Short mmCIF file of C-alpha atoms and ligand atoms in Angstrom, two decimals:
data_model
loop_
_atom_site.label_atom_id
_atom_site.label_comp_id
_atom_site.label_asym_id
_atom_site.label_seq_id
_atom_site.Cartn_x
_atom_site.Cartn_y
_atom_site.Cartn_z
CA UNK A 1 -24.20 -6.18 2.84
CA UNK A 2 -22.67 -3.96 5.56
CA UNK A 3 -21.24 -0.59 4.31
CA UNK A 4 -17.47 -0.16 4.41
CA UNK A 5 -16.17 0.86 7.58
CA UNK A 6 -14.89 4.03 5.58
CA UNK A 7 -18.13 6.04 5.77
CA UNK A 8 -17.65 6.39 9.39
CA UNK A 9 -14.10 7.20 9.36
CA UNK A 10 -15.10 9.83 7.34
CA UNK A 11 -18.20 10.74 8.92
CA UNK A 12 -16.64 11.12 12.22
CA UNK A 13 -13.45 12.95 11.48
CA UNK A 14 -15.45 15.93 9.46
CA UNK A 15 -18.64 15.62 12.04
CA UNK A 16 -20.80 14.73 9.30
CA UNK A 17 -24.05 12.54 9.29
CA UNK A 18 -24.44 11.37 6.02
CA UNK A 19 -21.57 10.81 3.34
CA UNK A 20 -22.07 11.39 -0.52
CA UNK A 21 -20.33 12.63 -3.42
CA UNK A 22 -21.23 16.21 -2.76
CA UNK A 23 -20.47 16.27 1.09
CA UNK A 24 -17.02 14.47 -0.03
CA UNK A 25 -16.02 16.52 -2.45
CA UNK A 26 -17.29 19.66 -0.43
CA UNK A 27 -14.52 18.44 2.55
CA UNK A 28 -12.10 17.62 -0.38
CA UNK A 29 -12.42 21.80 -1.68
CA UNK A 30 -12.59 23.32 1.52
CA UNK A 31 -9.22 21.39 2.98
CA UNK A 32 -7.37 21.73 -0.39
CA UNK A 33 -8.16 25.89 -0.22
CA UNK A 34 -6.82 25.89 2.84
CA UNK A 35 -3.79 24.64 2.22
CA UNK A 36 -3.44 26.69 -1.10
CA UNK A 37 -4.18 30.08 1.54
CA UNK A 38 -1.61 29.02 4.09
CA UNK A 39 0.99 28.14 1.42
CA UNK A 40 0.23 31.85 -0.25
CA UNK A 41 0.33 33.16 3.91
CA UNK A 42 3.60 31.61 4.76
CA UNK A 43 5.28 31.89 1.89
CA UNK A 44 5.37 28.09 1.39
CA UNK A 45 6.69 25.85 -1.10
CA UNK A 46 3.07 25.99 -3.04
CA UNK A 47 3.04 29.62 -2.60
CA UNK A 48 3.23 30.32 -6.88
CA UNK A 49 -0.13 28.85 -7.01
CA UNK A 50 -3.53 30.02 -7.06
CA UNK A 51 -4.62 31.07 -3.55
CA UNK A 52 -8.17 29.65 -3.90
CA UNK A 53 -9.57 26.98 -6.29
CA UNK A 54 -13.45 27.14 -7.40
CA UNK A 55 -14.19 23.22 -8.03
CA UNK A 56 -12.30 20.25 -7.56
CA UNK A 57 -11.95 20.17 -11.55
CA UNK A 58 -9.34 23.43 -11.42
CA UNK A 59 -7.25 21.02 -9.44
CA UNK A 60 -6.12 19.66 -13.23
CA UNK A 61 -4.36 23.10 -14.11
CA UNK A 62 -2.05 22.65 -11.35
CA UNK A 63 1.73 21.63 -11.80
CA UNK A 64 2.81 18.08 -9.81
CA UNK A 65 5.10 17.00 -6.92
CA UNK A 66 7.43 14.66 -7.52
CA UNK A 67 10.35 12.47 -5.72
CA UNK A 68 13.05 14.57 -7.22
CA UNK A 69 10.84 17.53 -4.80
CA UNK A 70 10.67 15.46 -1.88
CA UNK A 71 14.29 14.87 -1.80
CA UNK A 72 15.32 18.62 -2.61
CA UNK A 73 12.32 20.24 -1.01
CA UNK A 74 11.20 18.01 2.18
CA UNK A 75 11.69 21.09 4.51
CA UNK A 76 9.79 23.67 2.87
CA UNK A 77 7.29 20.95 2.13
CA UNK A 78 7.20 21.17 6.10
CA UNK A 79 4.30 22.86 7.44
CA UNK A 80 4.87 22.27 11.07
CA UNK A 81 7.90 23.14 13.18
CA UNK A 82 10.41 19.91 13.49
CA UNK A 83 9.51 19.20 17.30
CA UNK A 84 5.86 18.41 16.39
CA UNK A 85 7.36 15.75 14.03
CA UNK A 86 6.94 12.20 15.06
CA UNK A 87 8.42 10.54 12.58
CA UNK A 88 10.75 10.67 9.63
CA UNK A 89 10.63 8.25 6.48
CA UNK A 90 13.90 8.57 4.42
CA UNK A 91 14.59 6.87 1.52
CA UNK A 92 17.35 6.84 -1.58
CA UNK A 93 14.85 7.56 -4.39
CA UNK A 94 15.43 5.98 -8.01
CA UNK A 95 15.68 9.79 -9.02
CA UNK A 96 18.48 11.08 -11.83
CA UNK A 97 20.33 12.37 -8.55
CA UNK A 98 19.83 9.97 -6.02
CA UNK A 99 18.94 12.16 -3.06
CA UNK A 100 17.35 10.62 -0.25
CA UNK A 101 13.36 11.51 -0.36
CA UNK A 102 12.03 12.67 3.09
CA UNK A 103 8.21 12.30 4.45
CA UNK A 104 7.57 14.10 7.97
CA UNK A 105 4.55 13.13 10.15
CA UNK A 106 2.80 14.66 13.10
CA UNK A 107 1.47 12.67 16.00
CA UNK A 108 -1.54 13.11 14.28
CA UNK A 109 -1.09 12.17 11.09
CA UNK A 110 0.13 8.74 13.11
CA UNK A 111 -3.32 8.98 14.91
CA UNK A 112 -5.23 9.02 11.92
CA UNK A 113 -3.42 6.50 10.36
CA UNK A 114 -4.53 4.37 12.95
CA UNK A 115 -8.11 4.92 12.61
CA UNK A 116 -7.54 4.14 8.99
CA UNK A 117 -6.14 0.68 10.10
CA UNK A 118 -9.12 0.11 12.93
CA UNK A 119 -11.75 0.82 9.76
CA UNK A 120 -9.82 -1.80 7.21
CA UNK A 121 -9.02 -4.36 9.94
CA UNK A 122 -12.37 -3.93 11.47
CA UNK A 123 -13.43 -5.64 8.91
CA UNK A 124 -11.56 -9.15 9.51
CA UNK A 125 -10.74 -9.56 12.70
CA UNK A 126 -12.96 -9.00 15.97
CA UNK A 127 -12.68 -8.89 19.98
CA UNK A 128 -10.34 -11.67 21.29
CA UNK A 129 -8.76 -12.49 17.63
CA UNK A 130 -4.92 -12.60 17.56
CA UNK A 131 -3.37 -11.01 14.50
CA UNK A 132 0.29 -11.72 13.29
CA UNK A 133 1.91 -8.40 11.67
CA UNK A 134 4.46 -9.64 9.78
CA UNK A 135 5.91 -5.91 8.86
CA UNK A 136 8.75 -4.13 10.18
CA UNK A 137 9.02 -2.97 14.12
CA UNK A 138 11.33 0.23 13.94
CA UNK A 139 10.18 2.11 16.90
CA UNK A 140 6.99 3.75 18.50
CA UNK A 141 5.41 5.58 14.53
CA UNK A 142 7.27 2.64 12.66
CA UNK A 143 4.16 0.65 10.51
CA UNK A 144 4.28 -2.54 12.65
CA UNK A 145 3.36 -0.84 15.69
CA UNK A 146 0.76 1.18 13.98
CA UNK A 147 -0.96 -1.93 12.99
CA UNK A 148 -0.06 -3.24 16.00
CA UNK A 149 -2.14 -0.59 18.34
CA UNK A 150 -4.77 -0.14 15.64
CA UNK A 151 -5.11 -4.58 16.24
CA UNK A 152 -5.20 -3.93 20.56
CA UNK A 153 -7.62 -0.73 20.08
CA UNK A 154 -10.08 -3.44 18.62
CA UNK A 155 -9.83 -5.60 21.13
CA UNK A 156 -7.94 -7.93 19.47
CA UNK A 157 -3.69 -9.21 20.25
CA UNK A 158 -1.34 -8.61 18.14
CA UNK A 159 1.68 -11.03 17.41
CA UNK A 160 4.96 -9.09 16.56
CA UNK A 161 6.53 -11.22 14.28
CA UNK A 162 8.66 -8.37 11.77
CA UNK A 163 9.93 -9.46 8.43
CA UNK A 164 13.28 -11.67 8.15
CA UNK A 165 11.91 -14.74 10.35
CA UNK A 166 12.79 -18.56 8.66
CA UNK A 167 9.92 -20.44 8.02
CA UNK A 168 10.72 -22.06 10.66
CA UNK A 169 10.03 -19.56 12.98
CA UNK A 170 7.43 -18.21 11.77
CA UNK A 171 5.92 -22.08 12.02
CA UNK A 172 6.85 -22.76 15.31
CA UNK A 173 5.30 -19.01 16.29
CA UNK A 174 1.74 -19.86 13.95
CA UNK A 175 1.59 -23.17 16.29
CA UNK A 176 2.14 -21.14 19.56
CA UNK A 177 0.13 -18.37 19.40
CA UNK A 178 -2.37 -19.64 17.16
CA UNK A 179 -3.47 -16.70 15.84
CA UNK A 180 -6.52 -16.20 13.24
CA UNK A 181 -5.68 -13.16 11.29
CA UNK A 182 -2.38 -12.49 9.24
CA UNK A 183 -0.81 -8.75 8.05
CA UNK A 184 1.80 -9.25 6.28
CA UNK A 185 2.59 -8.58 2.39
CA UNK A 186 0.87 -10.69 -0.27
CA UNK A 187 3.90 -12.93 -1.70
CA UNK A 188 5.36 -13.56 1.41
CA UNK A 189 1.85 -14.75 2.89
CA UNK A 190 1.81 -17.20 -0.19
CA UNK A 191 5.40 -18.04 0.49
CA UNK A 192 4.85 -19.02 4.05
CA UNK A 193 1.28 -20.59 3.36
CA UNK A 194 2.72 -22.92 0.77
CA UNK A 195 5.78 -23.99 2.99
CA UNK A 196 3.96 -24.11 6.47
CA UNK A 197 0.53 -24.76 5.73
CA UNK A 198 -2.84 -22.30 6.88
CA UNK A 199 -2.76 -23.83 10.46
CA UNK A 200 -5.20 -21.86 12.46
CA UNK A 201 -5.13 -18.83 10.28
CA UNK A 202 -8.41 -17.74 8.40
CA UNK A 203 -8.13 -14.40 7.33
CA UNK A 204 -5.17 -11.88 6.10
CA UNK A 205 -5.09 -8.50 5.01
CA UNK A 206 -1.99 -7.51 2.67
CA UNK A 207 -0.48 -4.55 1.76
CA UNK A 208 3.29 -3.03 1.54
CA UNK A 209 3.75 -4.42 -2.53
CA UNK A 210 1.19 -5.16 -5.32
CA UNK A 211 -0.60 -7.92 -5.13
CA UNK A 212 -0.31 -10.16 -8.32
CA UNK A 213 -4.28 -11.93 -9.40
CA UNK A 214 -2.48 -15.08 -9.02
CA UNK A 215 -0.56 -14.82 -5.68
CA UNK A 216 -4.34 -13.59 -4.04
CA UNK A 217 -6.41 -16.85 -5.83
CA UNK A 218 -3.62 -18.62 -4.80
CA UNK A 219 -4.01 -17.46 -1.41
CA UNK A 220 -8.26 -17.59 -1.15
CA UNK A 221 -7.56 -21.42 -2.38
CA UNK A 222 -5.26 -21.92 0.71
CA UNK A 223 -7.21 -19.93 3.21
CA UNK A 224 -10.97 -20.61 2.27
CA UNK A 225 -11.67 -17.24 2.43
CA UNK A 226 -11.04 -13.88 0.68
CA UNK A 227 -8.09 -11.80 1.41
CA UNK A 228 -8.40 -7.77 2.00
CA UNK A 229 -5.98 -5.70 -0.05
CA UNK A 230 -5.03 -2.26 1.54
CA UNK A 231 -3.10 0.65 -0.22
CA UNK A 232 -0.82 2.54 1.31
CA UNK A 233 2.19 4.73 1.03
CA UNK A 234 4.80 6.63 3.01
CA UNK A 235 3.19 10.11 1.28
CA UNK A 236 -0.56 9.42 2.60
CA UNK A 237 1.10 8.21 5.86
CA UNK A 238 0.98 4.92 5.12
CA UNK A 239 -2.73 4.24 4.98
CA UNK A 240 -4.66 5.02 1.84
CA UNK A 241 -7.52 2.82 0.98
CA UNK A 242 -9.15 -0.48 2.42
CA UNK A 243 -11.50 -3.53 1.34
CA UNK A 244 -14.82 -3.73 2.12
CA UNK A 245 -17.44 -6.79 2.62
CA UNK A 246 -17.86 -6.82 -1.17
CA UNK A 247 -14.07 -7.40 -2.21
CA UNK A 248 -14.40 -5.04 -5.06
CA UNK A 249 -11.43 -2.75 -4.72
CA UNK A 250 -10.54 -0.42 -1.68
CA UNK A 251 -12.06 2.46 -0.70
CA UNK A 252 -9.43 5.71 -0.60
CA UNK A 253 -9.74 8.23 2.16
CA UNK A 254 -11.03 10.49 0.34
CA UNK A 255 -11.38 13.26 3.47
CA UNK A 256 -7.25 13.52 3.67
CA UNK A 257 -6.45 12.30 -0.27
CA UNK A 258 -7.77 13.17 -3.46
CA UNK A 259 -6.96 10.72 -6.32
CA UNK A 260 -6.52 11.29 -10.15
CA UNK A 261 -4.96 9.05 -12.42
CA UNK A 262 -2.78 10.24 -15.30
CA UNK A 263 -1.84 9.05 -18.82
CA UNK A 264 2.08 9.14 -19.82
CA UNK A 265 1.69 12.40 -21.02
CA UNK A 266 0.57 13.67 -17.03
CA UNK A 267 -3.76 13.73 -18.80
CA UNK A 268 -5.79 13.24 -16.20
CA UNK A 269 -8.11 10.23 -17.09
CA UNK A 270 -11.70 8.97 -16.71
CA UNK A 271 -12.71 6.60 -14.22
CA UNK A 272 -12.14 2.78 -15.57
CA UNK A 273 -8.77 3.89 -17.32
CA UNK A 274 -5.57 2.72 -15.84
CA UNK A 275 -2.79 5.01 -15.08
CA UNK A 276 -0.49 6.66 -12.99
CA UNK A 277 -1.95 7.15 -9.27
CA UNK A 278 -1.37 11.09 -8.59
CA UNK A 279 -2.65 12.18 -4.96
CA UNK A 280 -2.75 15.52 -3.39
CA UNK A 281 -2.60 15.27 0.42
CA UNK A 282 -5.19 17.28 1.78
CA UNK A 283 -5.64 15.45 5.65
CA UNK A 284 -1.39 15.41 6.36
CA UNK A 285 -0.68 17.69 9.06
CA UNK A 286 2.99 17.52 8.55
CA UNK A 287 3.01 17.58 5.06
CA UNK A 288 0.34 17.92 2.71
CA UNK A 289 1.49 17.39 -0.86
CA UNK A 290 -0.68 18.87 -4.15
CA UNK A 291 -0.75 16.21 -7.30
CA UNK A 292 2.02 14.12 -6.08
CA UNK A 293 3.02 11.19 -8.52
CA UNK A 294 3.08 8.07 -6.78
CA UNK A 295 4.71 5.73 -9.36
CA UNK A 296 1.89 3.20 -8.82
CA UNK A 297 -0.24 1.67 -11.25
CA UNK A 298 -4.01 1.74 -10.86
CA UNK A 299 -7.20 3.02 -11.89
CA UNK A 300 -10.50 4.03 -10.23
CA UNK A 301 -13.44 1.88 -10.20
CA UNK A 302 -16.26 3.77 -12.47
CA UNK A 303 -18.99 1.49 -11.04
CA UNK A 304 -21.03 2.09 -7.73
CA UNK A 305 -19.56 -0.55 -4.95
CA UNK A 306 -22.29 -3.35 -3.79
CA UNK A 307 -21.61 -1.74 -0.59
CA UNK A 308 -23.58 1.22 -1.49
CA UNK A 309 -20.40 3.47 0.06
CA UNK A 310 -20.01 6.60 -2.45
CA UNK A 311 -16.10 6.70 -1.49
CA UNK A 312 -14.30 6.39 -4.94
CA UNK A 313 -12.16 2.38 -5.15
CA UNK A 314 -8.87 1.91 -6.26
CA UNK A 315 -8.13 -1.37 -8.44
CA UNK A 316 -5.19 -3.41 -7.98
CA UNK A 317 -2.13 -1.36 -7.57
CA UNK A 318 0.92 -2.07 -8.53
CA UNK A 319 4.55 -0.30 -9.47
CA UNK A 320 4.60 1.35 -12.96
CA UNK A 321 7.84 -0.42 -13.52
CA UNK A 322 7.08 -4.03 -12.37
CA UNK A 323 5.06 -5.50 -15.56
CA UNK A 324 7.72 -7.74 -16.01
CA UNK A 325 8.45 -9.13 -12.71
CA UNK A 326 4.06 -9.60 -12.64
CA UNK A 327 4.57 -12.01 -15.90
CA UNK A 328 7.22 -14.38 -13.64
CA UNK A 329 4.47 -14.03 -11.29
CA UNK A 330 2.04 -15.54 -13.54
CA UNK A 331 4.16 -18.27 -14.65
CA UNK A 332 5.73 -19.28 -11.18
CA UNK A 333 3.14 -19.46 -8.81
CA UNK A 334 0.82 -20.73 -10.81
CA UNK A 335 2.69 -23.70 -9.89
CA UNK A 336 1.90 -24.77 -6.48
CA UNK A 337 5.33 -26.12 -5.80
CA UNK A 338 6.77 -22.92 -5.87
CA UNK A 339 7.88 -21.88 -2.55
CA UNK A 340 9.23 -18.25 -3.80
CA UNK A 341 11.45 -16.81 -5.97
CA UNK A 342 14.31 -14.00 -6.64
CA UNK A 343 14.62 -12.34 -9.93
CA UNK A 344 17.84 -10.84 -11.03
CA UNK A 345 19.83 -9.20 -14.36
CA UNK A 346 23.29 -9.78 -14.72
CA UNK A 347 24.57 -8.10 -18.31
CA UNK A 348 20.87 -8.48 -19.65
CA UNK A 349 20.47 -11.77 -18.35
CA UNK A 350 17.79 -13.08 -16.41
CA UNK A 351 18.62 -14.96 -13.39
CA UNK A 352 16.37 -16.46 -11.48
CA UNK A 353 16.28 -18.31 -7.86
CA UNK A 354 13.50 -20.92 -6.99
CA UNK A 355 12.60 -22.36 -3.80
CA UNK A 356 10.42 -25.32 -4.31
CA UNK A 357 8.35 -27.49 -2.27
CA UNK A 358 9.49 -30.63 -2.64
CA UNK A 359 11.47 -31.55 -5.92
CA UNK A 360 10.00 -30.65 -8.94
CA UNK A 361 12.92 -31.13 -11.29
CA UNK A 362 11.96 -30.76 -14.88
CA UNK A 363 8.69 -30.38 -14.13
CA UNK A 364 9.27 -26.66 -13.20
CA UNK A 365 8.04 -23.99 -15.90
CA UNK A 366 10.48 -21.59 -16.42
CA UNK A 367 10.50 -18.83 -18.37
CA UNK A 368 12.45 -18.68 -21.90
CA UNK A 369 16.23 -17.83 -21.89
CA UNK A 370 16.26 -17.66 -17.95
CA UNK A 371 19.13 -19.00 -15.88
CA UNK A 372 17.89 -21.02 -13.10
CA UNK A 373 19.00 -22.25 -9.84
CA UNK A 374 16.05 -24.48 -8.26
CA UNK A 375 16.43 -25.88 -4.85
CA UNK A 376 13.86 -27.78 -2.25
CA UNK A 377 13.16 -25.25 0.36
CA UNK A 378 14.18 -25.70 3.88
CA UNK A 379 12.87 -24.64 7.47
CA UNK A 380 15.78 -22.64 8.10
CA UNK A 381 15.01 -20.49 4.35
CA UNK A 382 13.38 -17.64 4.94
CA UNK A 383 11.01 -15.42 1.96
CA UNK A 384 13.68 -14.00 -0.40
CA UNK A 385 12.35 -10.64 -0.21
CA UNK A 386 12.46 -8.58 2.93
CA UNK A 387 10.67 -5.99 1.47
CA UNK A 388 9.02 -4.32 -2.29
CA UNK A 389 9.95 -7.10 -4.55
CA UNK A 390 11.42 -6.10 -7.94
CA UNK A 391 14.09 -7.65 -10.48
CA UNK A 392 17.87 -7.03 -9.30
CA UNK A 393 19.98 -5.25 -11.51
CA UNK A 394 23.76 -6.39 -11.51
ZN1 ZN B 1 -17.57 -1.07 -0.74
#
């Protein structure tokens, strides 16, 4: 089995030959001390810690980041000056306050983001292939475009389709452009596989929201093939870890993020426990972040990958808060009529929207004490969620 495409990203952004645990963690130390020295030079927002760590274990004793920081704290988080910054990713965080959380990138942070695509996508889809990104286009850093020159770079075209198209659209576009390859996230490629059919696509790599065991078998069935999950988020610059030939979890990038996983009491855990994702950010140019806590669900693969890369895996990842909306999951698209779905709470209520193919009627599982509006879906219908998906509260 080929090796994943990581080792090389790795290998050629530190100018190393061979890649194991020791020459990993060895980058990992080095780049985390230096950010620990500048912080302590400039005065930083990291300045109260230690100006120099001895292992990678010490990195336990240190205090985390959180949202509530990145919305109070974004500019002294900033290690470059504001013209280097590329790019700005601005949210309103589910924080106590409410503050918008900021994330600054370089040029290249962008860069390297790229590369990070090139090495997961490198894996599906080849010279001459044409890829549909079904992610958002919001200018020259935005994530579609990203994709889109990491897709040209290997040789490949890329189809700009964005979110919010009918199925419809997206139909008529699949039959035009044929293309073989589909980015997009992992409910919404379900959504428009069950309503459209596969046509010419083959192969898809998803990413942007969990992706629930039954919405990827689901999705295999459909396509005849595996899917590649990738991890990302706006505070690793939107790439963070990608599938390999084996399918057995995704491979971090372990040269500009170091991963620990915490129990509810902020323990840092073994490998093969499930927890709370924590990263520090040691290869961000614009703003590396120590033991950030990402709010995502995961753990890290304690085996050795058939791939015989020594870069650690992540499992499935999904939002600490979403077990609920993954047991809906279960239950409605295990049904193959269901198009998609919305998930709401009015006054403690569940309410739930259900776009079927074809007309089900009683036939449709729902859960207990749910409202529910069912309805045959429709060309014009587009995927009811835009973006993350999560249960509506009224
Ligand atoms: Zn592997």
């Amino acid at each position: 089995m080929k090796r994943s495409r990581i080792d090389n990203f790795i290998m050629e952004q530190e100018g190393l030959s061979r890649l194991t645990r020791a020459e990993i963690e060895a980058v990992q130390l080095n780049k985390l001390n230096r950010i620990l020295a500048s912080e302590k030079a400039r005065d930083g927002y990291y300045r109260n810690l230690p100006e120099q760590l001895d292992s990678l274990k010490e990195l336990e004793t240190l205090p985390f980041t959180t949202d509530e920081d990145l919305a109070h704290h974004a500019g002294g988080l900033l290690l470059t000056s504001q013209s280097q910054i590329q790019r700005v990713l601005s949210d309103a965080t589910s924080g106590t306050t409410g503050a918008a959380k900021r994330v600054f990138y370089t040029e290249g942070d962008c860069e390297h983001t790229v590369d990070l695509f090139m090495a997961g996508l490198g894996e599906l889809i080849f010279p001459g292939s044409v890829t549909m990104i079904c992610f958002p286009f919001s200018g020259q850093y935005g994530l579609g475009e990203l994709i889109a020159e990491a897709v040209l770079r290997l040789g490949a075209t890329p189809l700009r389709l964005g979110v919010g198209l009918s199925y419809g659209e997206l139909k008529a576009a699949m039959e035009r452009e044929q293309p073989d390859t589909y980015v997009g996230m992992p409910v919404q490629l379900l959504s428009m596989l069950r309503v459209c059919g596969c046509g010419s696509l083959k192969r898809a790599l998803v990413s942007g929201d969990g992706c629930p065991e039954v919405v990827l078998k689901a999705c295999e069935t459909i396509l005849g093939t595996r899917l590649f999950p990738h991890y990302g988020s706006r505070e690793m610059a939107l790439g963070g870890a990608i599938t390999c030939p084996a399918h057995e979890g995704m491979h971090l990038r372990e040269n500009h993020v170091i991963a620990e996983i915490i129990d509810k009491a902020g323990r840092v855990l073994p490998h093969g426990e499930w927890g709370e994702l924590v990263i520090t950010t040691i290869g961000m140019e614009a703003m590396p972040l120590i033991r950030y806590r990402t709010g995502d669900y995961t753990r890290i693969l304690p085996t050795a990958c058939p791939c015989g890369s020594e870069v650690l895996r992540l499992d499935t990842v999904r939002r600490l808060e979403t077990g609920e909306l993954l047991q809906l999951d279960d239950l409605l698209f295990r049904q193959n009529y269901v198009a998609d779905y919305r998930a709401e709470r009015r006054e403690g209520r569940l309410y739930l929207t259900v776009l079927t193919v074809g007309t089900p009627g009683a036939d449709l599982a729902i859960p207990d004490g749910a409202e529910t509006e069912q309805r045959p879906v429709t060309m014009e219908d587009r995927p009811l969620y835009m973006g993350k998906r999560k249960i509506d509260e009224r």
